[in-house]
Coordinates of C-alpha atoms in Angstrom, one line a residue:
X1 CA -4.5 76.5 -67.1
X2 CA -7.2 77.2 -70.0
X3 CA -9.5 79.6 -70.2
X4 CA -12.4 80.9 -73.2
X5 CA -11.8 84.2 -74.6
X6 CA -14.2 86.2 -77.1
X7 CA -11.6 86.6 -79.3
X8 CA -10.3 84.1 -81.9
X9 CA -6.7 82.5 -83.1
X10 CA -7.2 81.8 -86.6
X11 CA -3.8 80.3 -86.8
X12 CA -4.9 76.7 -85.8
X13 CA -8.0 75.1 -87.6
X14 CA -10.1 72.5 -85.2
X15 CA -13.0 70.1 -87.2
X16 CA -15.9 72.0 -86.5
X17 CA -18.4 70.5 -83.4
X18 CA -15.4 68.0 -82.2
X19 CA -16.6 66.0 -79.4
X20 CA -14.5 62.9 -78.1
X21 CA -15.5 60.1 -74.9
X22 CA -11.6 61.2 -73.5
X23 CA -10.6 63.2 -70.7
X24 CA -9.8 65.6 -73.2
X25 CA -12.7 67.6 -75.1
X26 CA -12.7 70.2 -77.7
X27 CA -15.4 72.2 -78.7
X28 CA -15.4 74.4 -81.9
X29 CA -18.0 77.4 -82.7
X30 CA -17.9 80.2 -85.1
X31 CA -17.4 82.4 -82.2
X32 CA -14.5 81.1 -80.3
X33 CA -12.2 77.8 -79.8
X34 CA -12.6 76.5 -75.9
X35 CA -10.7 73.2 -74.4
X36 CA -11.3 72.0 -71.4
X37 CA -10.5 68.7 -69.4
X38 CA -13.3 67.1 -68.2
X39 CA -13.3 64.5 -65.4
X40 CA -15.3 62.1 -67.1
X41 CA -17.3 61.1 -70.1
X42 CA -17.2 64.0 -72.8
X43 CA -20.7 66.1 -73.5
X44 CA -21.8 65.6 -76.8
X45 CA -23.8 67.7 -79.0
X46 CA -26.7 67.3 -81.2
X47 CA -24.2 68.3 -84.5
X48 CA -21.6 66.3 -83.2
X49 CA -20.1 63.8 -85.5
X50 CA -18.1 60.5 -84.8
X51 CA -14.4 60.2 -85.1
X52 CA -12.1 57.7 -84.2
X53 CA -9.8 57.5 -81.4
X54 CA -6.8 58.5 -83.2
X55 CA -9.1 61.6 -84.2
X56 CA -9.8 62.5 -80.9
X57 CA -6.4 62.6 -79.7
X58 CA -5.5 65.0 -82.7
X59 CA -7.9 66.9 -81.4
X60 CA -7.0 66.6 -77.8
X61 CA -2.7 67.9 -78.9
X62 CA -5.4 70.5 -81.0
X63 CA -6.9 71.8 -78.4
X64 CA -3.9 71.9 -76.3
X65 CA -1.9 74.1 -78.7
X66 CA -5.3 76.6 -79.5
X67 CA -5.1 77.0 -75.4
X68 CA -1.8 77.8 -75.3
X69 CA -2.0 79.8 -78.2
X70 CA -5.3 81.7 -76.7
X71 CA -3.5 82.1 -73.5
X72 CA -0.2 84.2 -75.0
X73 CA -2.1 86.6 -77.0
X74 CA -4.8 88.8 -76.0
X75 CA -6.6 91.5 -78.4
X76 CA -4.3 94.4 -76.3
X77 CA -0.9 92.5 -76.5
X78 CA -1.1 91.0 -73.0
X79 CA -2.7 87.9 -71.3
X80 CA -5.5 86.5 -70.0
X81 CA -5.1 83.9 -66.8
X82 CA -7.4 82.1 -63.9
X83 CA -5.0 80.2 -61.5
X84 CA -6.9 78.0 -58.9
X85 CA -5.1 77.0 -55.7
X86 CA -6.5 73.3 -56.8
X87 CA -7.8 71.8 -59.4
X88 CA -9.8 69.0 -57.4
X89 CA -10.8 68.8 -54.1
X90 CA -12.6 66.0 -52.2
X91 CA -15.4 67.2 -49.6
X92 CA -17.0 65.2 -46.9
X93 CA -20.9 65.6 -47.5
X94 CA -22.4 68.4 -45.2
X95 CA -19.4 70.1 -44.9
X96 CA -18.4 74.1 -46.2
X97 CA -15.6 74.1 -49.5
X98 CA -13.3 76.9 -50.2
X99 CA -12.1 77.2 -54.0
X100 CA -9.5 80.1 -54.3
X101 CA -7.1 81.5 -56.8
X102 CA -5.9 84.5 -58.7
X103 CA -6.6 86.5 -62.1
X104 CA -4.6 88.5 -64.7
X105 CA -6.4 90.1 -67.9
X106 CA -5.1 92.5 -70.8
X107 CA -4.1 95.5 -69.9
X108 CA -6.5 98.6 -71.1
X109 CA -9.5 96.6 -69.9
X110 CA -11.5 97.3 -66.7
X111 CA -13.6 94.5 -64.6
X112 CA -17.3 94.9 -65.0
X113 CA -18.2 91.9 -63.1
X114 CA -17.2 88.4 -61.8
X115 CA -19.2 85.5 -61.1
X116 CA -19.1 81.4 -60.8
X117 CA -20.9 78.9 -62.9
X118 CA -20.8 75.5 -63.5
X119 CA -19.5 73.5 -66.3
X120 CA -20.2 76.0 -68.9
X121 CA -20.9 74.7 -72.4
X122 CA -19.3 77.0 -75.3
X123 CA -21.7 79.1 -77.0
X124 CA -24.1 79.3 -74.1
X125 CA -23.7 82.2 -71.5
X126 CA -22.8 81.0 -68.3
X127 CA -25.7 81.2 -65.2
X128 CA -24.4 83.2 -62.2
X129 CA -24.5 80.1 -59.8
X130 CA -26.0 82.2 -56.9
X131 CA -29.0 82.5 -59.2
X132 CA -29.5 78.7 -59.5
X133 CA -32.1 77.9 -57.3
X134 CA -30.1 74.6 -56.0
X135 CA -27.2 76.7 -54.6
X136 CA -29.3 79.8 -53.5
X137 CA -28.3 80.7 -49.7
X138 CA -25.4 78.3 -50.0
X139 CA -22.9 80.5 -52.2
X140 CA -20.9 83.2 -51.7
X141 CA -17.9 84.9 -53.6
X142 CA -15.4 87.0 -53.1
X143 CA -12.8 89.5 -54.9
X144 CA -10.1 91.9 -53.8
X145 CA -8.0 94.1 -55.6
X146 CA -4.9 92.2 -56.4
X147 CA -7.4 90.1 -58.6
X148 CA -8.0 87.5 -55.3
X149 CA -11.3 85.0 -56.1
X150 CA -12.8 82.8 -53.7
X151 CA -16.3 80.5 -54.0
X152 CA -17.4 79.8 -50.3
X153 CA -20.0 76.5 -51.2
X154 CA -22.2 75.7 -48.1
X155 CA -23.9 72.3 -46.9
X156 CA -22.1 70.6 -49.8
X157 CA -24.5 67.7 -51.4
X158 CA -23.8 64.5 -53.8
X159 CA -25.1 66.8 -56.5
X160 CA -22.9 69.2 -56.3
X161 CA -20.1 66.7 -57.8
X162 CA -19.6 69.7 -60.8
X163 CA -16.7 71.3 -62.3
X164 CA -16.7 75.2 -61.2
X165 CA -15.3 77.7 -63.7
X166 CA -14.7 81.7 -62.2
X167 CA -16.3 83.9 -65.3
X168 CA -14.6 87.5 -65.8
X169 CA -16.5 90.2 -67.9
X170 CA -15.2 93.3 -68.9
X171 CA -16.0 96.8 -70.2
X172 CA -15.2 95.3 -73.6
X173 CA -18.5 93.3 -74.7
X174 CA -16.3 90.5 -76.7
X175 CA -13.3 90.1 -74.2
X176 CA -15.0 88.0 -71.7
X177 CA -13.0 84.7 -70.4
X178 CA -14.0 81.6 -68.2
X179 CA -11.2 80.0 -66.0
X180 CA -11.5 76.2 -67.7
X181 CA -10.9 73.7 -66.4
X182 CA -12.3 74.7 -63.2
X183 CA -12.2 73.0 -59.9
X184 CA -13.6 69.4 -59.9
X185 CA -15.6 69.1 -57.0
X186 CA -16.0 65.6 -55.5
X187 CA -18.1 64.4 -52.4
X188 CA -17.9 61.8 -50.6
X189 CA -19.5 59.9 -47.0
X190 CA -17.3 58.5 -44.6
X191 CA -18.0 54.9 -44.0
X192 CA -17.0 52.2 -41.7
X193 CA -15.6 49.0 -43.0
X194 CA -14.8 46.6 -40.1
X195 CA -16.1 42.7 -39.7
X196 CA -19.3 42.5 -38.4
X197 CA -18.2 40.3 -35.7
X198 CA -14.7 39.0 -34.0
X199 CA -14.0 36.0 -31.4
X200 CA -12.5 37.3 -28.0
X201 CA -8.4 37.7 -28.4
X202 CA -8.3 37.8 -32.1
X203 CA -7.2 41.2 -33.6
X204 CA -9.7 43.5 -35.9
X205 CA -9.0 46.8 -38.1
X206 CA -11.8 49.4 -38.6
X207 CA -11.1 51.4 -41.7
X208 CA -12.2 55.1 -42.3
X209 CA -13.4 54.9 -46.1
X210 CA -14.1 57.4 -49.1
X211 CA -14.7 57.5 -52.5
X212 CA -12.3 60.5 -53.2
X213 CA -9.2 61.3 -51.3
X214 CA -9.1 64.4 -48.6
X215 CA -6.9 66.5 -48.4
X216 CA -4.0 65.9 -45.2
X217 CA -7.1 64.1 -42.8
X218 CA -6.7 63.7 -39.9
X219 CA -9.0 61.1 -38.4
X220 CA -10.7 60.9 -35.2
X221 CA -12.6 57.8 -34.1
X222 CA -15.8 57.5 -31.3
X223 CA -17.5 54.3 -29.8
X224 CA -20.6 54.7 -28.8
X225 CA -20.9 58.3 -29.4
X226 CA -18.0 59.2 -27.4
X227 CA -14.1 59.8 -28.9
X228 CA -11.2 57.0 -28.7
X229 CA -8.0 58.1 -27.0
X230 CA -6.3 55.1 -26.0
X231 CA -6.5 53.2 -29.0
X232 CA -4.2 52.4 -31.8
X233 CA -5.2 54.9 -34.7
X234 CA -3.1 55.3 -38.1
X235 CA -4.0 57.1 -41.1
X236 CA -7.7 55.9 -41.5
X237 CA -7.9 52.3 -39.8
X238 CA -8.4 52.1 -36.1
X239 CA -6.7 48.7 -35.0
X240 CA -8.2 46.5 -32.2
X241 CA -5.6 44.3 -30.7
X242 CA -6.7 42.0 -28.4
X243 CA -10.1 41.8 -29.1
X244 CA -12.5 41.4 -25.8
X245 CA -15.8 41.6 -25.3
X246 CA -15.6 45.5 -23.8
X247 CA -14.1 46.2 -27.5
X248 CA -17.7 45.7 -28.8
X249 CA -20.2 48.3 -29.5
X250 CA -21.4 51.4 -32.1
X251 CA -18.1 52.5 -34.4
X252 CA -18.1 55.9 -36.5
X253 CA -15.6 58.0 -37.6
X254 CA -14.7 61.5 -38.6
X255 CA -12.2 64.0 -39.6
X256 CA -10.6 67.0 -38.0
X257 CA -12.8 70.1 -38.8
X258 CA -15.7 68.5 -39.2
X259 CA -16.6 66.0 -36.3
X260 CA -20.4 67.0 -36.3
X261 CA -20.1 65.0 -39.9
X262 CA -19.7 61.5 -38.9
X263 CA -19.8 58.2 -40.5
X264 CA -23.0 55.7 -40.2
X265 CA -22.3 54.1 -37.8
X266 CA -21.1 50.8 -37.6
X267 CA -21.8 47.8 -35.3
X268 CA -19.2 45.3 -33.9
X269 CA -20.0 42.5 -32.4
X270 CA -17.7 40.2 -30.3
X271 CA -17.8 36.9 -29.2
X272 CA -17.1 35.1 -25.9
X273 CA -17.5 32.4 -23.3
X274 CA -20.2 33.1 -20.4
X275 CA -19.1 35.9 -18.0
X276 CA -20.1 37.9 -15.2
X277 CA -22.6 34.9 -13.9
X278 CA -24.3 35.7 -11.2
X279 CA -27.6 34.1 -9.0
X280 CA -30.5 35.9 -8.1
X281 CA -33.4 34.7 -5.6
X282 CA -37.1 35.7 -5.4
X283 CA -38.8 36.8 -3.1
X284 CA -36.1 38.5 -1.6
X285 CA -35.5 38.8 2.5
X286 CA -35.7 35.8 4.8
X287 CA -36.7 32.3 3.5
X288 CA -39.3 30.4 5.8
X289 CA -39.7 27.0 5.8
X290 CA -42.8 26.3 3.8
X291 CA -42.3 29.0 1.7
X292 CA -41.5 28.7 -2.6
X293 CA -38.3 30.3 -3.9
X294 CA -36.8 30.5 -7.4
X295 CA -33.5 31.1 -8.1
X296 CA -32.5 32.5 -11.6
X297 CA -29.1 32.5 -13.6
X298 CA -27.7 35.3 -15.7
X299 CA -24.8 35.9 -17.6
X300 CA -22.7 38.2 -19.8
X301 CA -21.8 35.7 -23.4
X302 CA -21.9 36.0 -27.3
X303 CA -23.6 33.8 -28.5
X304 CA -26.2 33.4 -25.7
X305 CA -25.8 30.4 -23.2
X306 CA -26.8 27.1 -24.5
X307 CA -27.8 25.5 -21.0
X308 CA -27.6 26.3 -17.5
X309 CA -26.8 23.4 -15.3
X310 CA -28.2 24.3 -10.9
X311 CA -25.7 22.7 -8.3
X312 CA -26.2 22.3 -4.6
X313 CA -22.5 22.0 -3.5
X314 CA -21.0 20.0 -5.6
X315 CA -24.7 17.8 -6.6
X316 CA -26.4 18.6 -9.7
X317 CA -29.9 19.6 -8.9
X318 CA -31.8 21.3 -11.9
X319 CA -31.2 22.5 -15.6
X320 CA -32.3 25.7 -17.1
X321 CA -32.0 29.2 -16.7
X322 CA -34.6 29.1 -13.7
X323 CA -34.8 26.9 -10.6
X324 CA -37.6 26.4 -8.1
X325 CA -37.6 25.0 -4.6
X326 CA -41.5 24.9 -3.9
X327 CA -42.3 24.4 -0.2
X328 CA -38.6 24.6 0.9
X329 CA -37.2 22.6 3.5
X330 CA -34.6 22.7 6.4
X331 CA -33.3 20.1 4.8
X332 CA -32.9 23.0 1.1
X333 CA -30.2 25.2 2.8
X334 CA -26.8 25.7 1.3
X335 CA -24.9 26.7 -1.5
X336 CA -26.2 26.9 -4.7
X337 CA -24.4 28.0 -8.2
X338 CA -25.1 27.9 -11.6
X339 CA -23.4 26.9 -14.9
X340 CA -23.8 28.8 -18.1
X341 CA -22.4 27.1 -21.1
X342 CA -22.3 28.5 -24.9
X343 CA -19.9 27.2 -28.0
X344 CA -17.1 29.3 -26.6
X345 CA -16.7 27.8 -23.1
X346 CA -18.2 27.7 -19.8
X347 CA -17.9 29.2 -16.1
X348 CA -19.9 28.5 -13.0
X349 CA -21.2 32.0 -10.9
X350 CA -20.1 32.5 -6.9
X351 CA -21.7 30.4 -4.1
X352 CA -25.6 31.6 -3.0
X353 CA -26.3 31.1 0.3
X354 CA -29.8 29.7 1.2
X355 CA -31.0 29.8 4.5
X356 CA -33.9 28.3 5.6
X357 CA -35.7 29.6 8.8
X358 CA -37.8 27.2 10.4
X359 CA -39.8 26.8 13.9
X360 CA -38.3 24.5 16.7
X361 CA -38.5 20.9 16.0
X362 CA -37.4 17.6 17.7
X363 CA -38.0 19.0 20.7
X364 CA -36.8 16.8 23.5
X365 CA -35.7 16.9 27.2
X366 CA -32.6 15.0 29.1
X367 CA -32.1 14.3 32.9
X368 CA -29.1 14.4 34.9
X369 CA -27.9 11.8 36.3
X370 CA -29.8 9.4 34.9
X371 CA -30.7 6.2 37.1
X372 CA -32.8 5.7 39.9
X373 CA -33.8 9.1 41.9
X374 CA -34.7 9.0 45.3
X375 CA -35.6 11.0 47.9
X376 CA -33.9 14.6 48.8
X377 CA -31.2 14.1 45.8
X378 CA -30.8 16.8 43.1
X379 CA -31.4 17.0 39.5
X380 CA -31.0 18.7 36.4
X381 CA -33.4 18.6 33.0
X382 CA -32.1 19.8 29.7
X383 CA -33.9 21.6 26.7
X384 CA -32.4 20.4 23.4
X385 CA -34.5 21.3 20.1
X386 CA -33.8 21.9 16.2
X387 CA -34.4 25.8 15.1
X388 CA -33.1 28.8 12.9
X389 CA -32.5 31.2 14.1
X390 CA -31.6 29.2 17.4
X391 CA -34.2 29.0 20.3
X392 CA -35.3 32.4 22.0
X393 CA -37.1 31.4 24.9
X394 CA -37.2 28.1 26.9
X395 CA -39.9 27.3 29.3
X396 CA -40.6 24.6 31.9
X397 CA -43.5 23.0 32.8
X398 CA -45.0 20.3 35.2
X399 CA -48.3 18.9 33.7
X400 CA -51.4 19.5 35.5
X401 CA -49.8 23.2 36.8
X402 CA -51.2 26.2 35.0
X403 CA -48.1 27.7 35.8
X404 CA -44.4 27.8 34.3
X405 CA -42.1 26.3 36.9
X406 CA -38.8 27.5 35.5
X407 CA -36.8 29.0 32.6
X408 CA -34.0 28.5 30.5
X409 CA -32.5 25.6 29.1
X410 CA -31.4 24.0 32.5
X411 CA -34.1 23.6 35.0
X412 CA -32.6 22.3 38.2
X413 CA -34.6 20.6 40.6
X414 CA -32.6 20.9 44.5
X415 CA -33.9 18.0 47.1
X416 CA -36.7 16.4 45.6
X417 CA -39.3 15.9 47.4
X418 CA -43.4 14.6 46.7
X419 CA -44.1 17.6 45.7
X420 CA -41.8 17.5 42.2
X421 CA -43.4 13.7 41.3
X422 CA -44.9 14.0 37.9
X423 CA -44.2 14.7 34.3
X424 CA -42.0 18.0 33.5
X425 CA -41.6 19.1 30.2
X426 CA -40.0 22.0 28.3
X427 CA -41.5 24.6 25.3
X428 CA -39.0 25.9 23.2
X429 CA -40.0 28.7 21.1
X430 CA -38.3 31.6 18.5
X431 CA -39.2 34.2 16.3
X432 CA -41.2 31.5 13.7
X433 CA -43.2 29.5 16.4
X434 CA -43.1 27.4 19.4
X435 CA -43.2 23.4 20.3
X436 CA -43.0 21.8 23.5
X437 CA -41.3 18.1 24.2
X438 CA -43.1 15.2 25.3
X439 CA -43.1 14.9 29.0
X440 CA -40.2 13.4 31.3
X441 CA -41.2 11.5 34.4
X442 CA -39.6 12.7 37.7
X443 CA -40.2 10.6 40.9
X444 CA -38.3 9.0 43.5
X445 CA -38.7 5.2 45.9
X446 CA -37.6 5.7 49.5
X447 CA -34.9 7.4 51.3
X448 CA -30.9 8.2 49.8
X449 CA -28.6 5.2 49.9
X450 CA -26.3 6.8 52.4
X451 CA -29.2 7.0 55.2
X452 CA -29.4 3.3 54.4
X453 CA -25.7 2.4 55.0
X454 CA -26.2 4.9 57.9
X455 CA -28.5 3.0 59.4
X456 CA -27.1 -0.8 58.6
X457 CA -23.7 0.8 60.2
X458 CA -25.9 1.7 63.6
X459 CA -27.5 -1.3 63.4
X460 CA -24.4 -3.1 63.3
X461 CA -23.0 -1.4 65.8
X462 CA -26.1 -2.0 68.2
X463 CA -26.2 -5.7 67.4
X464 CA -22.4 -5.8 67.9
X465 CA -22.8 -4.2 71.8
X466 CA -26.0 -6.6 72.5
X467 CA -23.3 -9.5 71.2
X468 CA -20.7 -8.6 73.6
X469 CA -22.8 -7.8 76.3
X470 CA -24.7 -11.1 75.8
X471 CA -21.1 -13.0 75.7
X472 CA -19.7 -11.2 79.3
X473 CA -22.9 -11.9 80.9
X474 CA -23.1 -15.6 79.3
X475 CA -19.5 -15.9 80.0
X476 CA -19.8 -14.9 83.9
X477 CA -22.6 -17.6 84.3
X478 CA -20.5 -20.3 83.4
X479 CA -17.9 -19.1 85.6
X480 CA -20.3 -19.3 88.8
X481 CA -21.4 -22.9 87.3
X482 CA -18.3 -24.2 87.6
X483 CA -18.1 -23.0 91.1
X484 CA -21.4 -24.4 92.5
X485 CA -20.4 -27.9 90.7
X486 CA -16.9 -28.3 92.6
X487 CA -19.6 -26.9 95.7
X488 CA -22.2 -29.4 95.0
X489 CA -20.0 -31.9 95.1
X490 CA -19.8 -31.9 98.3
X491 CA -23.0 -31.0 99.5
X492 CA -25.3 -32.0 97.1
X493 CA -28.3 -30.9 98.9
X494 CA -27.1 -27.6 98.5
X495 CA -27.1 -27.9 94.5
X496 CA -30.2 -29.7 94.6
X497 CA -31.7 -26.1 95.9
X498 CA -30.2 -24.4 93.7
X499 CA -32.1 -26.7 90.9
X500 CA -29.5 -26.5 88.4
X501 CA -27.8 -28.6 85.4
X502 CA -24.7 -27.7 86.5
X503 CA -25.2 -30.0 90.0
X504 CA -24.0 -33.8 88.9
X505 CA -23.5 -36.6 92.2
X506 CA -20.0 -38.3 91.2

C-alpha cells in the first residue's frame, strides 16, 4: 500500500519530474515524493524529460523504497496507512460498486475531513468526487469510528474506468495523505458469443463474455426473455447438446445480483428438414360440385422449402406451395398431401380428405322380373342413382299423371292391370338438387300362362270325353251291324229296309 504525505524523506533522492511508460510511475515535486502504480500508460508532464528503460526501472525500485520509507515514519513517530479490501474490481455496466477498506494516521492528529477523488496528480489538490458534475447523485461515502471507509458508486458507466484514491486531511495543514494506488475500477458488458447458426443434432456452446474478470459470478442464462433451468450451464458457457430446431431463438445472459443487466442479446439460428407440414383448404365447409378450391402447403424448415410437390393418393398432381381445383368434380375427391423439400431432407404432411357433394346423376330405373309381363302378375321397379350425400327422397311417377304414384326406392306394382300400361319413371332428389330417370315401359299381352295351361288341360280333358264317348257309341254300332248281317242273310228283304252297307246277299 502507498500513500502521499505532506511531509518529506530527504533520505532518498528521486531525478526530479520522473515520468516513465511502465506500470510503475514516480513523480517528484519540491513538496513531496508520491509513487503510485498505474494500470496503464504513465501520465507525463509538460517538464518531463526522457530516460531510458533501465532509468525508469531505477526509478520504479526508487519509488518503491521512498513508499516504504514514507509509510514507517510520520512527523509524530507513528504511521500513516489506507488498506482497501481490493485493489481492482470488475463491474458489469449499470450496476452499483462498493470500494471498502480501513485507515490508520499519526497519533496527536485529529480528522478534519475525508473525501474520494480520482487519479490524483501530485502537486494538484484532489477534487472531492461528489463535486464532479459526472458523478453528482451517483456517489456516496461513508466513515465510522474505527477509521471504516466505503465509496458507494451508482449506475456505473464505461467512463468511470478510473483509479479511486480515499484523501484524509487533518487539523495539521501539511499532514494530509491520499491512499495510492487506489482501486482500479474496470467496466465491462456481458456479451454473447455463440455461432450464428447450427444444423439439427450437432452440439453448440454459448459463452458469457467480458473484458475484465468478476468477482466469484455466478451466471444465469434466459431464451427469449425467460431463464434456462434445464440446461447444461458451467462457469460462463451454456452447452446445447443435441441441437434441434426448439433450441433456436433470442440468447442473453446475466449474473447473480444483477439480472435486470443483461447481455445484448444474441440470435441462434438452427437448421432442419421440413416439419410440422400440414394442408389447408379454402373456402372452408362443404365442397359442391362446380365450386373452385385451393389447397395450400405449409411447413416448419430452415432454410425454407425448395419445392412442394401435390399428390392425389399416391399420383402426382401439382407443384408449388399452392394447388387449385377450379370447377371440381365428383370425379376430384380423395386424399390429397403435400411434399415440402429443402437441402436438409424432405417429409410429406397427413392425408386431406376432399369430399365433393354433388346432385343425383345417372339416374336410372330396373324392373323385376324382367321378361314378358302379362296380365294380373306382380312387379317391382327400382330407383338406382349417383349422389353425395346419398339420395333423400325418391319419387315415382307414371307420365301423363299429375300426381306421384309411389315413394321410396321400390315401387311395387300388385296385379297389373290396363290401368298401370304406360311409362313409369322415378325422381331422385337430396340436399343439392333433384333428377328424374328416363321412363320405363310397363304393359302386359293377354292372360298368365297358367290360365293357358288351365285351359289346354280342360280342353283336353273335354276332347278326351267326346273321344270316348264317340268310340262306345261307334263301337256299339258296329256290334248291331254285325247282327243285322248274320240276319240279313237270311232275309234279305229285311236288310234291304233297313237300307244299310252292312246288308251283302252271299
Amino acid at each position: 500500500m502507498a500513500g502521499a504525505s505532506s511531509h518529506s524523506s530527504a533520505s532518498l533522492q528521486l531525478p526530479p519530474s520522473l515520468c516513465c511508460n511502465t506500470y510503475s510511475v514516480c513523480y517528484l515535486s519540491e513538496s513531496a515524493q508520491w509513487c503510485r502504480v498505474a494500470a496503464g500508460v504513465g501520465e507525463e508532464r509538460s517538464e518531463a524529460v526522457s530516460y531510458s528503460n533501465s532509468d525508469c526501472l531505477m526509478g520504479s525500485r526508487l519509488c518503491n523504497q521512498l513508499f516504504h520509507a514514507s509509510y514507517v515514519s510520520g512527523a509524530f513517530g507513528t504511521k500513516w496507512s489506507v488498506k482497501y479490501n481490493q485493489q481492482e474490481i470488475c463491474a458489469i455496466k449499470g450496476s452499483t460498486v462498493f470500494m471498502n477498506g480501513t485507515f490508520t494516521l499519526p497519533e496527536g492528529l485529529t480528522v478534519t475531513e475525508t473525501f474520494w477523488t480520482i487519479d490524483p496528480v501530485p502537486g494538484v489538490e484532489p477534487t472531492d468526487l461528489s463535486k464532479e458534475p459526472d458523478y453528482s447523485g451517483r456517489v456516496e461515502f461513508f466513515t465510522d469510528d474505527q477509521k471504516h471507509f466505503s465509496l458507494k458508486l451508482s449506475d456505473v458507466m464505461k467512463k468511470d474506468e478510473h483509479q479511486f484514491c480515499f484523501k484524509i486531511k487533518t487539523n495539521v495543514e501539511k499532514e494530509r495523505w491520499t491512499g495510492v494506488p487506489g482501486v482500479q475500477l474496470r467496466v465491462t458488458e456481458l456479451l454473447v458469443e455463440a455461432p450464428e447458426e447450427v444444423t439439427e443434432g450437432q452440439t453448440a456452446d454459448l459463452t458469457c463474455k467480458t473484458t475484465c474478470s468478476l468477482t466469484d459470478p455466478t451466471f444465469i442464462w434466459y431464451k427469449n426473455g425467460h431463464p434456462l433451468t434445464k440446461k447444461t450451464i458451467k462457469n460462463n458457457q451454456l452447452h446445447l447438446q443435441t441441437v434441434s430446431s426448439e433450441d433456436a431463438g433470442s440468447y442473453s445472459c446475466a449474473v447473480e445480483g444483477s439480472q435486470d443487466l443483461r447481455s445484448t442479446a444474441h440470435s441462434l439460428r438452427v437448421r432442419y428438414p421440413p416439419k410440422n407440414i400440414s394442408v389447408s383448404i379454402s373456402p372452408s365447409g362443404e365442397i359442391v360440385e362446380g365450386s373452385s378450391v385451393t389447397l395450400t402447403c405449409s411447413s416448419d424448415a430452415n432454410p425454407h422449402e425448395k419445392n412442394n410437390t401435390w399428390f392425389k393418393g399416391s399420383t402426382p398432381v401439382g407443384e408449388g406451395k399452392t394447388y387449385s381445383i377450379p370447377n371440381i368434380r365428383s370425379e376430384d375427391s380423395g386424399e390429397y398431401t403435400c411434399q415440402s423439400r429443402n437441402d436438409l431432407g424432405e417429409r410429406r404432411s397427413t392425408d386431406l380428405q376432399i369430399n365433393v357433394l354433388y346432385p343425383p346423376k345417372s339416374v336410372s330405373v330396373s324392373i323385376s322380373p324382367s321378361g314378358e309381363i302379362v296380365k294380373g302378375s306382380s312387379v317391382t321397379l327400382t330407383c338406382s342413382s349417383d349422389a353425395n350425400p346419398p339420395v333423400k327422397n325418391y319419387t315415382w311417377f307414371k307420365e301423363g299423371g299429375t300426381s306421384p304414384v309411389g315413394s321410396g326406392q321400390n315401387y311395387s306394382i300388385i296385379g297389373i292391370s290396363a290401368d298401370h300400361i304406360g311409362l313409369h319413371y322415378c325422381e331422385a332428389q337430396n340436399d343439392h338438387g333433384a333428377l328424374s330417370s328416363a321412363g320405363v315401359p310397363v304393359s302386359f299381352k293377354g292372360y298368365p300362362v297358367i290360365l293357358y295351361v288351365a285351359l289346354g288341360v280342360g280342353l283336353c280333358f273335354i276332347f278326351l270325353v267326346v273321344l270316348t264317348a264317340v268310340f262306345w257309341r261307334f263301337r256299339g254300332s258296329i256290334n248291331e251291324a254285325i247282327t243285322i248281317h248274320f240276319k240279313s242273310s237270311t232275309n234279305p228283304e229285311k236288310c234291304f229296309e233297313l237300307k244299310t252297307s252292312f246288308c251283302s246277299v252271299n
